[in-house]
PDB file of C-alpha atoms in Angstrom:
ATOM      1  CA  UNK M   1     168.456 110.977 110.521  1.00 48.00           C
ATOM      2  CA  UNK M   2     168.205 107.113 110.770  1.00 49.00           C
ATOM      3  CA  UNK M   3     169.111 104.938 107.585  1.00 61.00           C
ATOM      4  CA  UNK M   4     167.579 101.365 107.558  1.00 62.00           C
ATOM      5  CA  UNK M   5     170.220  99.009 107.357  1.00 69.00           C
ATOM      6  CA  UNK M   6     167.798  96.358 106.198  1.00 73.00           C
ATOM      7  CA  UNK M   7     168.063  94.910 102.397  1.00 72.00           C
ATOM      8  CA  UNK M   8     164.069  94.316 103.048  1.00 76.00           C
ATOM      9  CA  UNK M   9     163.592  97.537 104.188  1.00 81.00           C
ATOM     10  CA  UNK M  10     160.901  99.312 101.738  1.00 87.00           C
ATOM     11  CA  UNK M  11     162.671 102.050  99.047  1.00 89.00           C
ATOM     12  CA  UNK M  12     162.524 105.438 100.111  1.00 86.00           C
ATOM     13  CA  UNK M  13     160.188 108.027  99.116  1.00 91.00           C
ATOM     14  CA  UNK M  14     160.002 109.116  95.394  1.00 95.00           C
ATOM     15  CA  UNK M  15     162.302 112.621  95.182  1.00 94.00           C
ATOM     16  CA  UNK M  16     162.584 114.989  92.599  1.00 95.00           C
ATOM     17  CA  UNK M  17     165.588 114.432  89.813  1.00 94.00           C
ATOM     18  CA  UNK M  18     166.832 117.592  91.030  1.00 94.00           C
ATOM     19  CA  UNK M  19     166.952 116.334  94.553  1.00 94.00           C
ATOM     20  CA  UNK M  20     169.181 113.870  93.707  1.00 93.00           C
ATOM     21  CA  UNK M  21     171.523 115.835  91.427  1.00 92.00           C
ATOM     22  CA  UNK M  22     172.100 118.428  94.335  1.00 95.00           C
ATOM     23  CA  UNK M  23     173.931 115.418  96.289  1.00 97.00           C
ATOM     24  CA  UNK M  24     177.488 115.834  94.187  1.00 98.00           C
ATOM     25  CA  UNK M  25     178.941 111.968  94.575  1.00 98.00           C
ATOM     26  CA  UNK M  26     182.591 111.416  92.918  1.00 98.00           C
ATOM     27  CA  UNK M  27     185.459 109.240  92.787  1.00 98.00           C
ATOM     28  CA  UNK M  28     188.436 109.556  94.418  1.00 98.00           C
ATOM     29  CA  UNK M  29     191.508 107.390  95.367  1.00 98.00           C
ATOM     30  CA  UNK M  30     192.203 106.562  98.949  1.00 98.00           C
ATOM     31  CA  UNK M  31     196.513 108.058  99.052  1.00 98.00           C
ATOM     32  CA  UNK M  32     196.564 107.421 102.966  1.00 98.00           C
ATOM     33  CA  UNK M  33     194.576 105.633 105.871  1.00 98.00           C
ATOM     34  CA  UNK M  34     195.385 105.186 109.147  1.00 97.00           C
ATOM     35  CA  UNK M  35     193.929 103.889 112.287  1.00 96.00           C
ATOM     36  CA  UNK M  36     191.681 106.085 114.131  1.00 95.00           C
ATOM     37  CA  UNK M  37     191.581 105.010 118.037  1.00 91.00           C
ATOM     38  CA  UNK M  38     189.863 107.850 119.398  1.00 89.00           C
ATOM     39  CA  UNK M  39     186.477 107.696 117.295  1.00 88.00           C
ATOM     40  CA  UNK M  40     183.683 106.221 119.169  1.00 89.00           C
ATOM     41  CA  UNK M  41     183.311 103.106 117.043  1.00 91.00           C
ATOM     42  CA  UNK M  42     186.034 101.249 115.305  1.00 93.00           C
ATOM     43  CA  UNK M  43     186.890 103.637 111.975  1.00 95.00           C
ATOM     44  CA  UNK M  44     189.704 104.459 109.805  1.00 97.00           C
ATOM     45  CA  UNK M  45     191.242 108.274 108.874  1.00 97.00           C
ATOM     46  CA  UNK M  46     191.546 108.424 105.452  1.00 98.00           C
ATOM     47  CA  UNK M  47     192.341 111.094 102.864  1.00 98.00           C
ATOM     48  CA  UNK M  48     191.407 110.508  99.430  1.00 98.00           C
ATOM     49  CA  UNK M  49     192.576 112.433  96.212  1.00 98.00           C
ATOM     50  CA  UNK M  50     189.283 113.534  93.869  1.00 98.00           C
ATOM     51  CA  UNK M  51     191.752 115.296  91.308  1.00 98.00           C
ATOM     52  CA  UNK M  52     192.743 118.823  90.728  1.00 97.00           C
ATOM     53  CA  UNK M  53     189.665 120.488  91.221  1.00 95.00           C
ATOM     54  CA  UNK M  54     188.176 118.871  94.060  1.00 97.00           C
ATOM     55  CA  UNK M  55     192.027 117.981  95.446  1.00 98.00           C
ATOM     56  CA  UNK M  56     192.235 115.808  98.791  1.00 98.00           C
ATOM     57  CA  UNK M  57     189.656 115.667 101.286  1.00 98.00           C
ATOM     58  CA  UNK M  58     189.640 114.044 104.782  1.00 98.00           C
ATOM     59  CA  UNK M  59     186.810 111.329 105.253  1.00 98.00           C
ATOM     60  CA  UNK M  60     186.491 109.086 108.663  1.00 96.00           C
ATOM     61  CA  UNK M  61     185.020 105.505 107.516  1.00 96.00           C
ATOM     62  CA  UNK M  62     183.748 102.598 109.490  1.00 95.00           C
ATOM     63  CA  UNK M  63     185.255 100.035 107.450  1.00 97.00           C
ATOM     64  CA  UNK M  64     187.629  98.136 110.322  1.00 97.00           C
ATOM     65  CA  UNK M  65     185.549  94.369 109.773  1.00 97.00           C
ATOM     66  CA  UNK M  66     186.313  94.551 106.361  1.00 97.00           C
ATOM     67  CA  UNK M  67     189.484  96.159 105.301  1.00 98.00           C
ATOM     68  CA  UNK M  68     193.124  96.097 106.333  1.00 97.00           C
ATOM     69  CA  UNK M  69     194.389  99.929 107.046  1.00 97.00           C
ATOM     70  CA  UNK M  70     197.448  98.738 104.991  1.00 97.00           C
ATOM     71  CA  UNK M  71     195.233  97.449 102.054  1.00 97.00           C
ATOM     72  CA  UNK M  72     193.493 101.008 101.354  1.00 98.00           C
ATOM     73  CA  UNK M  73     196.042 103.259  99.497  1.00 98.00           C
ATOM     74  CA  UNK M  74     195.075 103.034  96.035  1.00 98.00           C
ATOM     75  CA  UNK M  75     191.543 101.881  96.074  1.00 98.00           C
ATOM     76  CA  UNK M  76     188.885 103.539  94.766  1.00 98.00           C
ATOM     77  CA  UNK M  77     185.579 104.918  96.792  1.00 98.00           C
ATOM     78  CA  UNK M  78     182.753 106.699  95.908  1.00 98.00           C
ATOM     79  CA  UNK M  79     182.189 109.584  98.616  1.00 98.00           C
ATOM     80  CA  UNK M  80     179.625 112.851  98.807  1.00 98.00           C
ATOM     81  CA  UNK M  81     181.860 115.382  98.419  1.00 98.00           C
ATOM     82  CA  UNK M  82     179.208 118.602  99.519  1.00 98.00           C
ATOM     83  CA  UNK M  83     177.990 117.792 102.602  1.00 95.00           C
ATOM     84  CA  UNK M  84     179.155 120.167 105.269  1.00 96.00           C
ATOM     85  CA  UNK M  85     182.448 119.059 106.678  1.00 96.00           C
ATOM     86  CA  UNK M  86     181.662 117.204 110.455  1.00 94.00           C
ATOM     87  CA  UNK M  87     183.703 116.949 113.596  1.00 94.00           C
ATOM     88  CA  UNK M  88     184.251 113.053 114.215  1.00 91.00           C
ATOM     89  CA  UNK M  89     186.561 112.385 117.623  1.00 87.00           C
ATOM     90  CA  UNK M  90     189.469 114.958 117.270  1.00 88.00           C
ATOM     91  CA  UNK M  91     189.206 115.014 113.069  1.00 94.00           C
ATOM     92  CA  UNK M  92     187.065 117.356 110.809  1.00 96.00           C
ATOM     93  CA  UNK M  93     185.630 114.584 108.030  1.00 97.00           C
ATOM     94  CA  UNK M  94     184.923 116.864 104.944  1.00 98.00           C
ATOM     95  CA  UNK M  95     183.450 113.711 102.906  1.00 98.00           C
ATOM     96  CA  UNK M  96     181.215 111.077 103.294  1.00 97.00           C
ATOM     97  CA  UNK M  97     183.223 107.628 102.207  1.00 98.00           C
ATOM     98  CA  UNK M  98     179.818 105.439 100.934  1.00 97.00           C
ATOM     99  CA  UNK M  99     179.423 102.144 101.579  1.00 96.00           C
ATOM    100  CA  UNK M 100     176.901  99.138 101.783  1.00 95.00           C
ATOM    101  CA  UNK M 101     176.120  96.678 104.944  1.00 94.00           C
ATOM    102  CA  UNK M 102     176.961  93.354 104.466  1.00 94.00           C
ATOM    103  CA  UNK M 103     175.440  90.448 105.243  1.00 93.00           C
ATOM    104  CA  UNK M 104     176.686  91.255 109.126  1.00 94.00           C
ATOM    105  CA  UNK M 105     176.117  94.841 109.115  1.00 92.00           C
ATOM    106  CA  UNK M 106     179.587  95.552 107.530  1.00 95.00           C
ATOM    107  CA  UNK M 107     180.463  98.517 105.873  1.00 95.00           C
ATOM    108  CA  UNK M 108     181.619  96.949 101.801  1.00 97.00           C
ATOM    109  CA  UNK M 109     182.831 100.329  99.862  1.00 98.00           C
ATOM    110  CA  UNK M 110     181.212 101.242  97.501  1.00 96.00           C
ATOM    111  CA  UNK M 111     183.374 101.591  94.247  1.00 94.00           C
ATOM    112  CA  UNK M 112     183.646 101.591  90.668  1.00 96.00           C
ATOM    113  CA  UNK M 113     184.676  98.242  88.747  1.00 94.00           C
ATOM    114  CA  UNK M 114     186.794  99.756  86.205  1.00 95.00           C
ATOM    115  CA  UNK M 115     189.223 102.916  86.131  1.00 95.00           C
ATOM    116  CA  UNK M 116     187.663 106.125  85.896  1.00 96.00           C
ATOM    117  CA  UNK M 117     188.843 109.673  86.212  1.00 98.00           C
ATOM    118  CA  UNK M 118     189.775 111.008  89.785  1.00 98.00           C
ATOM    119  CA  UNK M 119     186.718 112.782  90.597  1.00 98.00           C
ATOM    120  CA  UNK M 120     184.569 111.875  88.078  1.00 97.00           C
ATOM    121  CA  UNK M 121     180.539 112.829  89.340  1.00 96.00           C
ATOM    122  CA  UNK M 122     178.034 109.381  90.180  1.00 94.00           C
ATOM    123  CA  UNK M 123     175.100 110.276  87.049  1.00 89.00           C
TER     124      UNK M 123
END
């Protein structure tokens, strides 16, 4: 599947409200990050904590442009939390970490601008 990068790309195609409920995005708090030398392009390991009833989940981001490894603990990212988990390099990412391209291409996270509950659901 190929996502268009472009902000003057066209929207996608109208989906069902359904559709988009069955793709289960939540909040969770990056407790560790670390570099990640042997993924194909420049990324970062992280494991973020979605609360008790999700718990911690493993999530490999391109984000290396824009963040300091040592500046991620405690920031808060958006992520899909029920896609099937997917080998990247030597780790099993069980989350997708969601981001937006900056003006360069960039990965920018993707977070909320106040507080909320550790896995709280995107609505």
């Amino acid at each position: 599947m190929h996502i268009d990068h472009d902000p003057q790309a066209p929207a996608g195609s109208t989906i069902t409200f359904d559709a988009f409920l069955a793709v289960d995005i939540r909040i969770g708090r990056i407790v560790k990050a670390e570099p990640f030398p042997e993924a194909r392009k420049p990324a970062f390991k992280l494991e973020i904590d979605f609360g008790d009833v999700i718990g911690i989940r493993k999530s490999s981001a391109q984000i290396t442009e824009n963040y300091a490894v040592a500046d991620l603990p405690g920031r808060l990212v958006a992520a899909v939390v029920n896609f099937p988990p997917r080998q990247i390099g030597k780790m099993m990412s069980e989350v997708l970490t969601l981001g937006f391209p900056d003006a360069q291409g960039h990965v920018v996270l993707f977070s909320p601008d106040r507080d909320v509950p550790l896995g709280s659901r995107l609505f």
